[in-house]
XYZ file of C-alpha atoms in Angstrom:
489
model
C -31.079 -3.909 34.164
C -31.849 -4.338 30.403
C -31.806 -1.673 28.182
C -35.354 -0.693 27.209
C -36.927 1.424 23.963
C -35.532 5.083 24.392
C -38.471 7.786 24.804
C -37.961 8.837 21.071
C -37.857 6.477 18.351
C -34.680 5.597 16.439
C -36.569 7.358 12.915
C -36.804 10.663 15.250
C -34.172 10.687 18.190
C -34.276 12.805 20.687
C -31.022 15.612 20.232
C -31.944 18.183 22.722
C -28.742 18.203 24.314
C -25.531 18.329 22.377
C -27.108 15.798 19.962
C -28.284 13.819 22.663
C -31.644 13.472 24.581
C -32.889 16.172 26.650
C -33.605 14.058 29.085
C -29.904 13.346 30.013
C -29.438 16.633 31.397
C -31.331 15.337 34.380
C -28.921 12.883 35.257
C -25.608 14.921 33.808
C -27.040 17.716 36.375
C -27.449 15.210 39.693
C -24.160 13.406 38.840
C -22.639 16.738 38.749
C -24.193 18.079 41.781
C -23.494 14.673 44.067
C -19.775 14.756 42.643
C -19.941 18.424 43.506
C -20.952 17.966 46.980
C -18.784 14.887 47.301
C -15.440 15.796 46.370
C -16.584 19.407 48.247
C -16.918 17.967 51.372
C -13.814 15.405 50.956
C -11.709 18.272 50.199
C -12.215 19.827 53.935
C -13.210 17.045 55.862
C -9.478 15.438 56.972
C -8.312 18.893 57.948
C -11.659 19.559 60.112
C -11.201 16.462 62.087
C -7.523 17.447 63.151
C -7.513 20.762 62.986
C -7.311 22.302 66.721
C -10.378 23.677 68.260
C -8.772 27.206 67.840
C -8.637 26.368 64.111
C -12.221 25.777 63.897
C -11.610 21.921 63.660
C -12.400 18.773 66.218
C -8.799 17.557 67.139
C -8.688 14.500 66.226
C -5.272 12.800 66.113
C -4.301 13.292 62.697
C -3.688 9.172 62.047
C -6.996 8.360 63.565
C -8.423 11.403 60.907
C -6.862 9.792 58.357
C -8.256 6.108 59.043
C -11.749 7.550 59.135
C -11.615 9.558 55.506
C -10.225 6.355 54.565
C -12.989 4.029 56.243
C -15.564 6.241 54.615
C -13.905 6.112 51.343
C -14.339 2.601 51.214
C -17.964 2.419 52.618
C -18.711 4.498 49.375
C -17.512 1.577 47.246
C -19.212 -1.257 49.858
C -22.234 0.845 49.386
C -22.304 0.460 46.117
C -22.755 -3.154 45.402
C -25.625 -3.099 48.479
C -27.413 0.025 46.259
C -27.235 -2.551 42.924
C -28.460 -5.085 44.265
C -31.507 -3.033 45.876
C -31.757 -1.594 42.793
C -32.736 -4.837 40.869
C -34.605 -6.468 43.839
C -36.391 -4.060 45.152
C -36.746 -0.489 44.686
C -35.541 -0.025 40.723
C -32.718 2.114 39.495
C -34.877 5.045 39.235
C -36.043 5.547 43.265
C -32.769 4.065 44.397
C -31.204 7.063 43.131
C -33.679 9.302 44.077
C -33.818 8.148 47.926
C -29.854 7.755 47.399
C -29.519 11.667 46.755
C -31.830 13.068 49.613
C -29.934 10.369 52.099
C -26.579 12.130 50.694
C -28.197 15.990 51.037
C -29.293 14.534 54.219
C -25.658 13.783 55.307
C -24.190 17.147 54.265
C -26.955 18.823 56.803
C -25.991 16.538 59.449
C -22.317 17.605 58.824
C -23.135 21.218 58.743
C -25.797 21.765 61.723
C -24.530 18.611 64.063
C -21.360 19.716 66.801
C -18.335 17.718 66.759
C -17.892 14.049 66.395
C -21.914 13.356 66.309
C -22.022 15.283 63.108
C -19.264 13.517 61.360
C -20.550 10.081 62.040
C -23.854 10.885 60.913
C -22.882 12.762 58.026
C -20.430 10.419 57.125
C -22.145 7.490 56.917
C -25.238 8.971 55.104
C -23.072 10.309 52.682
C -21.207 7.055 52.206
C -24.548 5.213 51.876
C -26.178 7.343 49.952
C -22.919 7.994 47.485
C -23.260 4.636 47.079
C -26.861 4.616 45.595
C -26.071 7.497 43.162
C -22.524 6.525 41.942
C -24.119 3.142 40.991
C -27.411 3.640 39.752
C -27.123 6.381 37.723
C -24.958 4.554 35.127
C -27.868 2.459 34.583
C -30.332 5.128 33.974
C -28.189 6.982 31.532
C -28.047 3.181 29.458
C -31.704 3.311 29.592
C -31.838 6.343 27.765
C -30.352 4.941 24.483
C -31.583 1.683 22.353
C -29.211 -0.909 22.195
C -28.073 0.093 18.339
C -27.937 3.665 19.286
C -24.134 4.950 18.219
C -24.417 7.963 20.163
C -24.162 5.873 23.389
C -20.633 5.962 23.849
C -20.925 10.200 22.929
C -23.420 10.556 25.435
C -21.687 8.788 28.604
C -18.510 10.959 27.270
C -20.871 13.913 28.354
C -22.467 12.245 31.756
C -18.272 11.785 32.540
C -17.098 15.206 32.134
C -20.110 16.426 34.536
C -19.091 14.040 37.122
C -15.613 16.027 36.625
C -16.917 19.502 36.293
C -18.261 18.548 40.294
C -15.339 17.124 41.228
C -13.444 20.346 39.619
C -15.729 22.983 41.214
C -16.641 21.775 45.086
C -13.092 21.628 46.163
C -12.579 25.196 44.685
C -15.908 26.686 46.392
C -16.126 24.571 49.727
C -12.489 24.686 50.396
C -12.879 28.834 49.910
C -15.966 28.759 52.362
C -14.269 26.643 54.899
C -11.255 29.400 55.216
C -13.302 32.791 54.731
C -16.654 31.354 57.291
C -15.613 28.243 58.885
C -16.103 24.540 58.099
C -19.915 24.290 59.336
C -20.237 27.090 56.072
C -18.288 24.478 54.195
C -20.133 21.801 54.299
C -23.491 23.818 53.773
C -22.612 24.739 50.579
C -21.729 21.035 49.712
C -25.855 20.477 51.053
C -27.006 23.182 48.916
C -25.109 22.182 46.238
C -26.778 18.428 46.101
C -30.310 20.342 46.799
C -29.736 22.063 43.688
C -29.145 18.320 41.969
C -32.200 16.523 43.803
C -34.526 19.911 42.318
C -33.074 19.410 38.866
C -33.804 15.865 38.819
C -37.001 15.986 40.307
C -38.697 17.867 37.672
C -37.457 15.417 34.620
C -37.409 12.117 36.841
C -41.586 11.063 35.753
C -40.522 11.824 32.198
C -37.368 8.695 32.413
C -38.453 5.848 30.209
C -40.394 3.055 31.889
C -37.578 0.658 31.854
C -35.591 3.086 34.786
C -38.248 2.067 37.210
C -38.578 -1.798 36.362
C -36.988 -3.959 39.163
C -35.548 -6.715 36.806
C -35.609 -9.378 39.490
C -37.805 -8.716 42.229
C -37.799 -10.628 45.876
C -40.889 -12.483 46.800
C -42.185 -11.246 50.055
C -40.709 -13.740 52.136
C -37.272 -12.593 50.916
C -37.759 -9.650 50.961
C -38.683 -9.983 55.178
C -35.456 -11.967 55.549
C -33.500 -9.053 53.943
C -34.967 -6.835 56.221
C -34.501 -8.477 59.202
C -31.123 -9.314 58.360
C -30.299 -5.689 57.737
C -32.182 -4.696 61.241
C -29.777 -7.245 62.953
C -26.781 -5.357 61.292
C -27.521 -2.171 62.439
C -28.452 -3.567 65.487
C -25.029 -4.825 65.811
C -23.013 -2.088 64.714
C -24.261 0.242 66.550
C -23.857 -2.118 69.993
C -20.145 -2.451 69.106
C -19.683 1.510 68.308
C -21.340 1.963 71.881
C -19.099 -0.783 73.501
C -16.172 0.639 71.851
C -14.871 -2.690 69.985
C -15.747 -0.383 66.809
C -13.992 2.763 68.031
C -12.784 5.512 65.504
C -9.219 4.038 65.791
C -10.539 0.815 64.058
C -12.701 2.113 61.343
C -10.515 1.478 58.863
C -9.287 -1.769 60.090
C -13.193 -2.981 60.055
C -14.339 -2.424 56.578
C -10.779 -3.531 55.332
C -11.679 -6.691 56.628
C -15.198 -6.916 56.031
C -13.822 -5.708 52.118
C -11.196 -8.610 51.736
C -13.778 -11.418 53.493
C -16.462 -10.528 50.888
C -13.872 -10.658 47.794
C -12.280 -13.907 49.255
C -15.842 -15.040 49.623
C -17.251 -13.776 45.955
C -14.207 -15.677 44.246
C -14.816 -19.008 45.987
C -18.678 -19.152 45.082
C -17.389 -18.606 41.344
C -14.965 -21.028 41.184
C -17.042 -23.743 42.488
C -20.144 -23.028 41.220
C -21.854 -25.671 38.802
C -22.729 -23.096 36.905
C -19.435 -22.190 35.859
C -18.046 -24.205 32.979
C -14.299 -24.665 32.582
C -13.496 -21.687 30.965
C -14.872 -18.896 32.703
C -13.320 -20.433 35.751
C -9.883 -19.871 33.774
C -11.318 -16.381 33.522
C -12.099 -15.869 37.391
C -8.592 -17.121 38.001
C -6.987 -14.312 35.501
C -8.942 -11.814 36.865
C -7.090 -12.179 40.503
C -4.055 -10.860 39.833
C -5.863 -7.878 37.771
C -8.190 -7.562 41.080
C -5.062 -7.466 43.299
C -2.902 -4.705 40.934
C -6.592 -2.760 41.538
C -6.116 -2.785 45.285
C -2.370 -2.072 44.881
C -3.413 0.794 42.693
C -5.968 2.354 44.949
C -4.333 1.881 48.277
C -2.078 4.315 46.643
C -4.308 6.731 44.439
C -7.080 7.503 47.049
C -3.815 8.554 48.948
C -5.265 11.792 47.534
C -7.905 12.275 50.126
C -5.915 11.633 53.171
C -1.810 11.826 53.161
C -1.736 14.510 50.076
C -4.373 16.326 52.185
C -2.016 16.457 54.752
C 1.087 16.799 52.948
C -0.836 19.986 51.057
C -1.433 21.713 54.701
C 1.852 21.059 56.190
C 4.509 20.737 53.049
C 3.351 22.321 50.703
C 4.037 25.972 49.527
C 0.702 27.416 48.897
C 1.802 30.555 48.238
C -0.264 31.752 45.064
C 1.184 35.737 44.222
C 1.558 36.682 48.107
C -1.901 34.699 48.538
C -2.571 31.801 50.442
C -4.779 29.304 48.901
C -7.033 26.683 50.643
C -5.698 23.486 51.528
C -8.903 21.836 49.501
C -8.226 23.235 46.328
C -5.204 20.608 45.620
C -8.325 18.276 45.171
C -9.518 19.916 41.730
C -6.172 19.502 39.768
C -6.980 15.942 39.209
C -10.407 16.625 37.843
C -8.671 19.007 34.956
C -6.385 16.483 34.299
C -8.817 13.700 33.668
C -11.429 16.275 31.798
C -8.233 17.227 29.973
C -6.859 13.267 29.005
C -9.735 11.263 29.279
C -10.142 12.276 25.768
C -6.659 11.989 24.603
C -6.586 8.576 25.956
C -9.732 7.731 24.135
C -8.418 8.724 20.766
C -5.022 6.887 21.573
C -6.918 3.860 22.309
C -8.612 4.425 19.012
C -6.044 4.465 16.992
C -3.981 1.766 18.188
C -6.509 -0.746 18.039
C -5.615 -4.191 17.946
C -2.079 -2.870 19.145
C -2.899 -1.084 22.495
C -1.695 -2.623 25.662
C -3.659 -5.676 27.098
C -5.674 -5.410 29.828
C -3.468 -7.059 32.444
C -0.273 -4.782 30.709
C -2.390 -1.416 31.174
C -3.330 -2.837 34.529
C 0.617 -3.703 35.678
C 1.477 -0.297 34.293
C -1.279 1.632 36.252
C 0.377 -0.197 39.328
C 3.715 0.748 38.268
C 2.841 4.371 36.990
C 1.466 5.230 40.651
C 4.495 3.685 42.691
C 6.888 6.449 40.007
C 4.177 9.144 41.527
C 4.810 8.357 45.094
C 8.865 7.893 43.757
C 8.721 11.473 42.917
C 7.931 12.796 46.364
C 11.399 11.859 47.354
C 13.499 14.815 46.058
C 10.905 17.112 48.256
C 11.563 14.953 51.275
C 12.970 16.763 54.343
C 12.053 20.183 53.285
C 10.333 21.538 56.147
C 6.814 23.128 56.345
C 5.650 24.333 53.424
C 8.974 23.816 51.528
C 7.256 21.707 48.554
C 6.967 23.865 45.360
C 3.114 23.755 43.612
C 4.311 23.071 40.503
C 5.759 19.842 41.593
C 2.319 18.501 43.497
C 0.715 19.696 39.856
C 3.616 17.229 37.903
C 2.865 14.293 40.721
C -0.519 14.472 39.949
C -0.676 14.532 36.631
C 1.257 10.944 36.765
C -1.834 10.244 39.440
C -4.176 10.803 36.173
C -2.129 9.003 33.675
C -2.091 6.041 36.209
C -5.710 6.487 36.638
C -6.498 6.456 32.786
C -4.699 3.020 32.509
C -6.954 1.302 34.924
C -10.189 3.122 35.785
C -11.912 3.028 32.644
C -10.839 -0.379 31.959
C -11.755 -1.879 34.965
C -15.736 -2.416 34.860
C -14.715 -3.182 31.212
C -12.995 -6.193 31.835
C -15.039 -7.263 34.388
C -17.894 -7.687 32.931
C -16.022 -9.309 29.714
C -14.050 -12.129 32.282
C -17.528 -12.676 34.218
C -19.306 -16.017 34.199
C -22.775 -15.785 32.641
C -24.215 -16.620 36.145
C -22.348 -14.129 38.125
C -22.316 -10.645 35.475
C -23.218 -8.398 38.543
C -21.209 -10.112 41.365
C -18.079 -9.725 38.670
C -18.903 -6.286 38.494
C -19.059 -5.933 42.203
C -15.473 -7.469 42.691
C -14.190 -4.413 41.011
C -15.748 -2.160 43.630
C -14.730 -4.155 46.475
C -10.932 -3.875 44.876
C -12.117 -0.147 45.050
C -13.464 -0.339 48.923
C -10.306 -2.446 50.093
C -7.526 -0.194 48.356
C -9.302 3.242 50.076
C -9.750 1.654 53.044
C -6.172 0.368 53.156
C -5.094 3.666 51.788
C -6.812 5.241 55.161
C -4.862 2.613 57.317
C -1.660 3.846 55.491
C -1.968 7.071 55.897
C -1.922 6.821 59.640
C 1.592 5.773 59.277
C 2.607 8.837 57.572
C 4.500 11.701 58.956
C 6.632 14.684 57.776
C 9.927 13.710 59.748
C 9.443 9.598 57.930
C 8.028 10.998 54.310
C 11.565 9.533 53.088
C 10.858 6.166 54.050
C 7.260 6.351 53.420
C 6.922 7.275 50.202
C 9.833 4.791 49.129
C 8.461 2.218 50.197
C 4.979 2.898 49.247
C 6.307 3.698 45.723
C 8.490 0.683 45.466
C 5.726 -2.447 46.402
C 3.273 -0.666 44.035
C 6.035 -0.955 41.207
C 6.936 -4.727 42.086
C 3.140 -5.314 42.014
C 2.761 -3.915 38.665
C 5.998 -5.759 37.758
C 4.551 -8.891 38.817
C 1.283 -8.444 36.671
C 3.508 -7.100 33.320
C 5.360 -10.008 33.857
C 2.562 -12.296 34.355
C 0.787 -11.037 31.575
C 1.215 -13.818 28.457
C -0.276 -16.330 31.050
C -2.820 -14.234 32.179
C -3.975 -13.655 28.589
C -4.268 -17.363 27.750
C -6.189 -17.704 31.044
C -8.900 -15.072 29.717
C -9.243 -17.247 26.317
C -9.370 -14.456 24.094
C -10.429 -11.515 26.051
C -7.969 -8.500 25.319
């Protein structure tokens, strides 16, 4: 979408917030909200589905669990680039967030009111979907907020990323709470309320967005738009026939949308680099960006780790012991969020001030890779413990290295892309990063299935160790990759 006029003029800006238009709060407060009820939920979910029914959870063997937090994970990310693209043909940015955030509320009902493995299914996959919508439209609206020549752009997404963080900081703390003290169901009601609160906020500043949040920049005529509706009938369709006739059982979840992620990538790449409309070098540029895209999955498959075998390894390993109190099992997912709302900034001003001598992309990118194996390295002295042997102040130190890992790559990531993308293909370059995204959590789900206290040795080694040859590779590889991108940094 292009950036339109702001709503106040560049003689009188709007500074309502923090120096900053009012009308930002809108979309700081349903970013915060969604992230709230997303990391909320995905800080009790994995232990719910194996938990025993005298626990309060559903049974589930605890590999199968894992492969379905890590299915979902990804079917955020795969949701994303279908949201996008509805967003410019169809609906705008504006209502595909909107209908985004009630599908999302919608799937945190199903979760708390629905019995067993119906609920999870259904809430799953409307949160997934909806997720989706949100995490990639509302970028766009907070652009449209700002002219082009406005310098308090960069200030102002600096504030829409540390409410993403505050959400990610508080659900864990207040679901995971919930989910001990009143059960799960409780748990995941809060995480409903929670993105009700968002959707109310929103909805009484949405009509005042500027006009350009509603535009669909590239419309389908009406006999496109019937063929993308019949086409996504006849996907449903068939989904849900191979759920019923068990080909897509639980057990394969993961499996599925690691394949469906890798076919699509495989697919994206080859229309780029024999497209017409792709001169010479931008296909150098598509070429550079593989290795970058494949440290991304390395880097993921590890990191989203988070959500399934550190969720276990918190509930079984770890000593939560907090001065003769036992805390929840969920609150391990809001360290990460202080870290980043603690470095993002630091890393920032480093960046800054380095300049022309910071790390190149594919260096920062080889280093993320690297930086994560050393995280899943350090899990080695802890190895053969026992239950709840693992000191806290370790799991703090690992993740900490998760963050610094996750500094070197995440923010850098839609950067690149959309500075190696062909003209004709900005968006689909864009999407290749999430499908990196969608592949390395799914694969991270598959992984995790393999995982088990009385192997952690072997596990984590070898985890560690391909992530570091990976980023290796890609340090190594990085003088050629660098003449490949013809002067992209």
């Amino acid at each position: 979408m292009s950036d339109a006029p702001p709503v106040a003029t560049q003689r009188d800006p709007d500074k309502g917030f923090f120096g900053q238009p009012f009308l930002l709060t809108s979309l700081f407060g349903v970013e915060m909200w969604e992230r709230f009820s997303f990391y909320g939920m995905q800080g009790i979910v994995l232990i719910y589905l194996y938990y025993s029914a005298e626990q309060g959870g559903l049974g589930v063997p605890q590999g199968t669990a894992a492969g379905i937090v890590g299915a979902y994970g990804g079917l955020v990310y795969l949701s994303t680039i279908v949201a996008t693209w509805i967003a410019d043909r169809a609906l705008g940015a504006e209502r595909t967030l909107f209908f985004s955030a009630i599908v999302v509320m919608a799937g945190h009902i199903a979760l708390a009111v629905l019995p067993g493995l119906t609920g999870v299914g259904v809430g799953l996959v409307l949160i997934a979907l909806g997720s989706g919508g949100v995490k990639g439209n509302a970028t766009t609206l907070v652009g449209s907020l700002y002219a082009p020549d406005d310098e308090r752009r960069d200030a102002g997404f600096s504030l829409f990323y540390l409410g993403i963080n505050l959400g990610a900081l508080v659900g864990p703390l207040l679901t995971g709470i919930l989910a001990d003290v009143a059960g799960f169901h409780v748990g995941f009601g809060l995480a409903a309320v929670g993105m009700a609160l968002g959707l109310v906020q929103y909805s009484v500043q949405r009509r005042k967005l500027p006009a350009a949040a509603s535009e669909v920049p590239s419309p389908l005529s009406p006999a496109a738009r019937t063929r993308a509706i019949v086409l996504a009938a006849v996907g449903v369709v068939v989904i849900v026939v191979l759920a019923l006739t068990g080909v897509l059982s639980a057990d394969r979840l993961s499996l599925a949308v690691i394949v469906v992620s890798a076919a699509a990538a495989v697919a994206v790449f080859a229309l780029m680099l024999s497209s017409d409309g792709v001169d010479a070098v931008e296909r150098r540029r598509v070429l550079a960006f593989i290795p970058l895209w494949i440290a991304s999955v390395a880097f993921w498959s590890l990191y989203q780790q988070q959500f399934t075998v550190l969720t276990i390894y918190s509930d079984q390993q770890l000593d939560r012991n907090l001065f003769g109190w036992e805390f929840p099992v969920g609150w391990v997912q809001s360290i990460n969020p202080v870290f980043i709302i603690v470095l993002s900034g630091v890393f920032a001003a480093l960046w800054t001030k380095l300049g022309s001598r910071q790390p190149s992309t594919p260096l920062k990118f080889g280093l993320a890779a690297a930086i994560m194996g050393v995280a899943f390295l350090l899990f080695l002295p802890l190895a053969g413990g026992g239950p709840n042997s693992a000191p806290l102040l370790a799991m703090v130190g690992i993740l900490f290295v998760f963050t610094i890992a996750e500094l070197m790559l995440s923010p850098v990531g839609l950067s690149v892309s959309t500075k190696l993308a062909p003209k004709a293909f900005r968006a689909q370059m864009v999407g290749l990063f999430f499908l990196s995204v969608a592949l390395g959590t799914a694969i991270s789900g598959g992984l995790a299935g393999l995982y088990s206290a009385q192997h952690e040795t072997v596990y984590f080694g070898v985890n560690g160790a391909v992530a570091i040859v990976v980023g290796i590779l890609v340090m190594a590889s990085a003088p050629a990759l660098r003449k490949l991108m013809e002067g992209v940094k």
